[in-house]
Structure formats: structure tokens, C-alpha cells
Short mmCIF file of C-alpha atoms in Angstrom, two decimals:
data_model
loop_
_atom_site.label_atom_id
_atom_site.label_comp_id
_atom_site.label_asym_id
_atom_site.label_seq_id
_atom_site.Cartn_x
_atom_site.Cartn_y
_atom_site.Cartn_z
CA MET A 1 -73.23 165.43 34.61
CA PRO A 2 -71.86 168.07 37.03
CA ALA A 3 -70.92 171.52 35.74
CA ARG A 4 -67.26 170.89 36.60
CA GLU A 5 -64.88 170.66 33.68
CA ALA A 6 -62.11 168.12 33.08
CA ARG A 7 -58.59 169.45 33.45
CA LEU A 8 -55.00 168.39 32.91
CA GLY A 9 -53.04 168.32 36.12
CA LYS A 10 -49.79 170.22 36.22
CA ALA A 11 -47.07 168.56 34.18
CA VAL A 12 -44.89 166.26 36.26
CA GLY A 13 -41.49 167.94 36.18
CA PRO A 14 -40.43 170.77 33.88
CA VAL A 15 -41.93 170.90 30.39
CA PRO A 16 -39.14 170.53 27.79
CA GLY A 17 -38.63 173.15 25.13
CA ALA A 18 -39.47 170.61 22.43
CA VAL A 19 -42.24 168.21 23.46
CA GLY A 20 -41.87 164.88 21.68
CA GLY A 21 -44.67 162.84 23.25
CA VAL A 22 -47.21 162.87 26.07
CA VAL A 23 -48.47 160.30 28.55
CA LEU A 24 -51.94 160.98 29.94
CA LEU A 25 -52.45 159.15 33.22
CA LEU A 26 -56.07 158.24 33.99
CA PRO A 27 -56.82 157.57 37.68
CA ALA A 28 -59.24 155.04 39.11
CA GLY A 29 -62.91 155.97 39.35
CA GLU A 30 -66.23 154.49 40.39
CA GLN A 31 -68.93 152.69 38.49
CA THR A 32 -71.61 155.22 39.45
CA SER A 33 -70.98 158.58 41.10
CA THR A 34 -71.37 162.30 40.57
CA ARG A 35 -68.82 163.20 43.24
CA GLY A 36 -65.74 165.16 42.27
CA PRO A 37 -62.56 163.36 41.20
CA SER A 38 -60.66 161.49 43.89
CA ARG A 39 -57.45 163.19 44.99
CA LEU A 40 -56.23 159.90 46.43
CA ALA A 41 -56.66 158.10 43.10
CA ALA A 42 -54.63 160.79 41.36
CA THR A 43 -51.96 160.73 44.07
CA LEU A 44 -51.51 156.98 43.66
CA LEU A 45 -50.38 157.57 40.07
CA ARG A 46 -47.66 160.04 40.99
CA PRO A 47 -44.86 157.45 41.41
CA LEU A 48 -45.57 156.05 37.94
CA ALA A 49 -45.76 159.59 36.54
CA ARG A 50 -42.37 160.45 38.03
CA GLY A 51 -40.79 157.25 36.73
CA LEU A 52 -42.05 157.88 33.20
CA THR A 53 -41.01 161.53 33.25
CA ARG A 54 -37.53 160.76 34.52
CA ALA A 55 -36.99 158.04 31.91
CA GLY A 56 -38.28 160.12 28.99
CA ARG A 57 -36.95 163.54 29.90
CA ASP A 58 -34.18 163.54 27.28
CA LYS A 59 -36.70 162.64 24.57
CA GLY A 60 -39.12 165.43 25.39
CA LEU A 61 -41.71 163.39 27.27
CA VAL A 62 -44.43 165.25 29.18
CA THR A 63 -46.69 163.49 31.68
CA HIS A 64 -50.04 164.78 32.95
CA VAL A 65 -52.59 163.24 35.31
CA VAL A 66 -56.12 163.84 34.01
CA GLN A 67 -58.58 165.39 36.46
CA TYR A 68 -62.06 164.12 35.61
CA ARG A 69 -65.27 166.11 35.83
CA CYS A 70 -66.47 163.52 38.31
CA ARG A 71 -65.28 160.10 39.40
CA GLY A 72 -68.18 158.05 38.00
CA TRP A 73 -68.35 156.11 34.74
CA ASN A 74 -72.13 156.41 34.94
CA GLY A 75 -73.35 153.90 32.42
CA ALA A 76 -73.83 155.04 28.85
CA GLN A 77 -72.43 158.46 29.71
CA ALA A 78 -68.97 156.83 29.96
CA GLY A 79 -67.79 160.01 31.62
CA LEU A 80 -64.20 158.97 32.26
CA ALA A 81 -63.69 157.94 28.63
CA ARG A 82 -65.15 161.25 27.43
CA ASP A 83 -62.78 163.11 29.73
CA ALA A 84 -59.85 161.09 28.37
CA GLU A 85 -60.82 162.11 24.83
CA TRP A 86 -61.06 165.74 25.91
CA ALA A 87 -57.58 165.46 27.47
CA ALA A 88 -56.16 164.15 24.18
CA ASP A 89 -57.71 167.12 22.38
CA GLU A 90 -56.16 169.43 24.95
CA VAL A 91 -52.73 167.91 24.42
CA VAL A 92 -53.00 168.61 20.69
CA ARG A 93 -54.05 172.19 21.42
CA ARG A 94 -51.13 172.76 23.81
CA TYR A 95 -48.31 170.81 22.22
CA GLY A 96 -49.27 170.23 18.62
CA ASP A 97 -49.17 166.98 16.67
CA VAL A 98 -47.34 164.74 19.15
CA PRO A 99 -48.03 161.06 19.89
CA ILE A 100 -50.02 160.26 23.03
CA CYS A 101 -50.08 157.21 25.27
CA LEU A 102 -53.20 156.80 27.41
CA ALA A 103 -52.24 155.02 30.63
CA GLY A 104 -54.97 154.19 33.12
CA THR A 105 -55.48 152.12 36.22
CA ASP A 106 -58.69 150.44 37.43
CA MET A 107 -61.63 152.37 35.91
CA GLY A 108 -59.05 154.63 34.28
CA GLY A 109 -57.78 151.57 32.43
CA ARG A 110 -61.23 151.07 30.95
CA ALA A 111 -61.30 154.76 30.00
CA ALA A 112 -57.92 154.42 28.26
CA LEU A 113 -59.15 151.45 26.25
CA HIS A 114 -62.38 153.20 25.23
CA ALA A 115 -60.64 156.45 24.25
CA GLY A 116 -57.79 154.69 22.44
CA GLY A 117 -59.33 155.45 19.06
CA HIS A 118 -58.57 159.17 19.33
CA ASP A 119 -56.55 160.27 16.30
CA ALA A 120 -53.61 161.51 18.41
CA VAL A 121 -53.33 158.32 20.49
CA ASN A 122 -50.82 155.74 19.33
CA SER A 123 -50.72 153.46 22.39
CA VAL A 124 -52.76 152.36 25.39
CA LEU A 125 -51.57 151.02 28.73
CA ALA A 126 -54.23 149.54 31.03
CA LEU A 127 -53.14 148.54 34.55
CA ALA A 128 -55.56 146.25 36.40
CA PRO A 129 -58.44 147.63 34.32
CA TRP A 130 -61.97 147.52 35.71
CA LEU A 131 -64.20 145.86 33.13
CA PRO A 132 -67.89 144.94 33.40
CA GLU A 133 -68.93 141.35 33.86
CA ASP A 134 -69.90 139.53 30.67
CA ASP A 135 -73.63 140.01 30.06
CA VAL A 136 -75.43 138.53 27.07
CA ALA A 137 -78.01 141.33 27.34
CA ALA A 138 -75.39 144.08 27.06
CA PRO A 139 -73.00 144.83 24.19
CA PRO A 140 -69.43 143.64 24.77
CA GLU A 141 -66.67 146.12 25.54
CA PRO A 142 -65.55 147.74 22.27
CA VAL A 143 -62.18 146.83 20.77
CA LYS A 144 -62.35 148.06 17.15
CA GLN A 145 -61.14 151.52 18.19
CA LEU A 146 -57.82 149.96 19.18
CA ALA A 147 -56.89 149.04 15.60
CA GLY A 148 -53.56 150.61 14.69
CA ARG A 149 -52.59 151.21 18.32
CA ARG A 150 -50.16 149.28 20.46
CA VAL A 151 -51.91 147.99 23.55
CA LEU A 152 -50.48 146.62 26.79
CA ILE A 153 -52.61 145.27 29.64
CA VAL A 154 -51.05 144.39 33.00
CA HIS A 155 -52.98 142.52 35.68
CA GLY A 156 -52.16 140.88 39.00
CA THR A 157 -53.29 137.28 39.26
CA ASP A 158 -54.48 137.81 42.86
CA ASP A 159 -56.53 140.92 42.08
CA ARG A 160 -59.71 140.84 44.17
CA ARG A 161 -61.14 144.14 42.93
CA THR A 162 -60.97 143.76 39.15
CA ASP A 163 -61.19 140.31 37.57
CA PRO A 164 -58.01 139.42 35.63
CA GLU A 165 -59.97 136.89 33.58
CA LEU A 166 -62.09 139.69 32.13
CA SER A 167 -59.01 141.58 30.93
CA PHE A 168 -57.70 138.35 29.40
CA ARG A 169 -60.93 137.89 27.45
CA LEU A 170 -60.93 141.47 26.25
CA ALA A 171 -57.29 141.17 25.18
CA GLY A 172 -58.19 138.06 23.22
CA ARG A 173 -60.93 139.87 21.31
CA ALA A 174 -58.69 142.88 20.70
CA LYS A 175 -55.88 140.65 19.43
CA LYS A 176 -58.14 139.33 16.67
CA ALA A 177 -58.51 142.84 15.26
CA ASN A 178 -55.05 144.14 16.12
CA ARG A 179 -51.89 142.06 16.35
CA ASP A 180 -50.14 144.75 18.45
CA VAL A 181 -51.87 143.70 21.68
CA CYS A 182 -50.25 141.93 24.60
CA ARG A 183 -50.99 141.29 28.24
CA PHE A 184 -48.67 140.58 31.19
CA GLU A 185 -49.66 138.76 34.37
CA VAL A 186 -48.05 139.72 37.67
CA HIS A 187 -48.19 136.51 39.64
CA SER A 188 -49.18 136.68 43.32
CA ASP A 189 -49.80 140.45 43.12
CA GLY A 190 -53.07 142.21 43.88
CA HIS A 191 -54.98 145.14 42.48
CA SER A 192 -52.46 147.85 43.35
CA LEU A 193 -49.55 145.84 41.88
CA SER A 194 -47.55 147.10 44.85
CA GLN A 195 -45.49 143.95 45.44
CA HIS A 196 -43.84 144.36 42.05
CA ARG A 197 -44.11 148.12 41.62
CA ALA A 198 -40.56 148.49 40.28
CA GLU A 199 -41.11 145.82 37.62
CA VAL A 200 -44.47 147.27 36.57
CA THR A 201 -42.97 150.76 36.30
CA ALA A 202 -40.07 149.40 34.23
CA LEU A 203 -42.51 147.63 31.91
CA ALA A 204 -44.56 150.84 31.55
CA VAL A 205 -41.39 152.79 30.71
CA ASP A 206 -40.31 150.13 28.20
CA PHE A 207 -43.71 150.27 26.50
CA THR A 208 -44.22 154.03 26.45
CA LEU A 209 -40.72 154.95 25.27
CA GLY A 210 -41.00 152.30 22.59
CA THR A 211 -44.39 153.39 21.32
CA LEU A 212 -43.89 157.15 21.60
CA PHE A 213 -40.25 157.44 20.54
CA GLY A 214 -39.38 154.23 18.75
CA ARG A 215 -36.94 152.91 21.33
CA PRO A 216 -36.52 149.14 20.84
CA PHE A 217 -38.70 147.10 23.16
CA SER A 218 -37.14 144.71 25.64
CA ARG A 219 -37.10 141.06 24.57
CA PRO A 220 -40.02 140.06 26.86
CA LEU A 221 -42.22 142.80 25.42
CA GLN A 222 -41.19 141.94 21.87
CA ASP A 223 -42.02 138.29 22.52
CA ALA A 224 -45.39 139.12 24.08
CA LEU A 225 -46.44 141.26 21.12
CA ALA A 226 -45.31 138.64 18.61
CA ALA A 227 -46.69 135.55 20.37
CA PRO A 228 -50.08 134.16 19.37
CA PRO A 229 -52.88 133.84 21.94
CA PRO A 230 -52.95 132.77 24.63
CA ILE A 231 -49.16 132.94 25.12
CA GLY A 232 -48.80 136.65 24.43
CA LEU A 233 -51.81 137.40 26.61
CA ARG A 234 -50.62 135.50 29.68
CA MET A 235 -46.98 136.59 29.64
CA PRO A 236 -45.53 136.46 33.16
CA LEU A 237 -43.77 139.59 34.38
CA ALA A 238 -40.49 138.28 35.73
CA ALA A 239 -39.20 139.35 39.13
CA GLY A 240 -36.41 141.87 38.62
CA PHE A 241 -37.68 142.95 35.19
CA GLY A 242 -36.13 146.24 34.18
CA GLN A 243 -32.97 146.03 36.25
CA THR A 244 -30.83 145.90 33.13
CA LEU A 245 -32.94 148.21 30.96
CA PRO A 246 -31.59 151.66 30.07
CA LEU A 247 -34.19 153.59 32.09
#
């Protein structure tokens, strides 16, 4: 592993006097690489970071993008997950005992799921997560660490980079150990979820403000969490979602 150290990017917007909760945004990465973190991957998360910060400002929400040591997962090293755990430790050091939501996209989504067992983490948001293909010779992706956390997975049905069926299977296994797991499908959208960016951002805000600060979830999110598989794991994200939410 390179000598570089993981870092928290500068907080998005001013840090409130009383921090009530933190979202750690985990950018995309690569399966194998020792190159430095991708600036582009971090930049792509800025709109979501701004939307979350704006919506949670009055509740003391702070949002940071995590800067990895390097962009590669690198097999058993699971570098991005280790960096996510370090970032959670750093949040506790800086802000004290506040709840944390890990929110990742692509390989960062996998990192969020792996690191979700950190004591300070109370929720995990995985957007179009990259997950390895099922392999009988390899252990399945872990899910036990997600017990006691609320978990939301969002995936476009036309994703050609990360397989939405793999996130559905993982959600199904996680749901058996933890009822507070749901998954939304964004029909006709691809990996970047750009066609329905406003709806995805609204869903992320709904989830994070609900898990970090106890704000009541919207009815679709309530229904998804309460529904048995496969209904709550194939919940369609409706066009226009969020237009009437108090963001």
C-alpha cells in the first residue's frame, strides 16, 4: 500500500457550531490499482454533497468526501473499506459521539457496506455499488456487520458497469439478518443515475435526515423498509420523487 494517508476533504459548506451528524461520501475506485485517488470521482459526488449539506444545515449536518490512500480495492487489502473506517474514526476524533452515514457510489458503495459495522455508523447508503461476481470458490460479500444499521441501496436498471442483480442478491442476504434494509430501482437509468439525479438526491436526503436526525421517512421509504422481499428490494423510484418533500 502506498505511503499516502487517507484524509477527509474539506467540509462542504460552513461547519455548524453544534455538529449533529456527519455524512461521509465515498467516491468510486478501481478493482486493482496503487494510483492516487481520482479527483474526478470525488468531484462527481459534489452535487450530492451540496444537496445533503443544504438540506441538513439547520440540524447540524456536516458532509465530507473521503480521500483514499489510493483508488484500488486491491483484493484482501480492501483498501477503500479500511479508509472508510479510518474516516469514521476521524469524525469521532473531530466532532465527538455523533451518528455517521456512510454514502458511497460504485466501489465506494462496496466500501460503505463493508465499513458499516463501525461503532459510530448508524446508516449506509450505497449508490450503484460495485460488487464482485458470485464465485463458489470465494467467500460471499459480508452482511453481518450491517446488523443494527439502516441500509439503502439504489441501482439503475440499465447499469452497464455494475450489475444491479448483484446488489439485489446482496440486499436479500442482508435483509435476512437485518429488517432495516431496502433497495430502490431507478428504471431506465444507467450507472451514473444522471437521468433521475434530482430524485436520487431527494431519496438520499430523505434517508440520511431520517437516520441521522430522526426525521420521519417519506411514505415510499417507509414502505420499502417495511415490505418483505422481494418487494422492498425492488422498489421503483418514482419520477418526480421529492418534489413535495420538505428538503
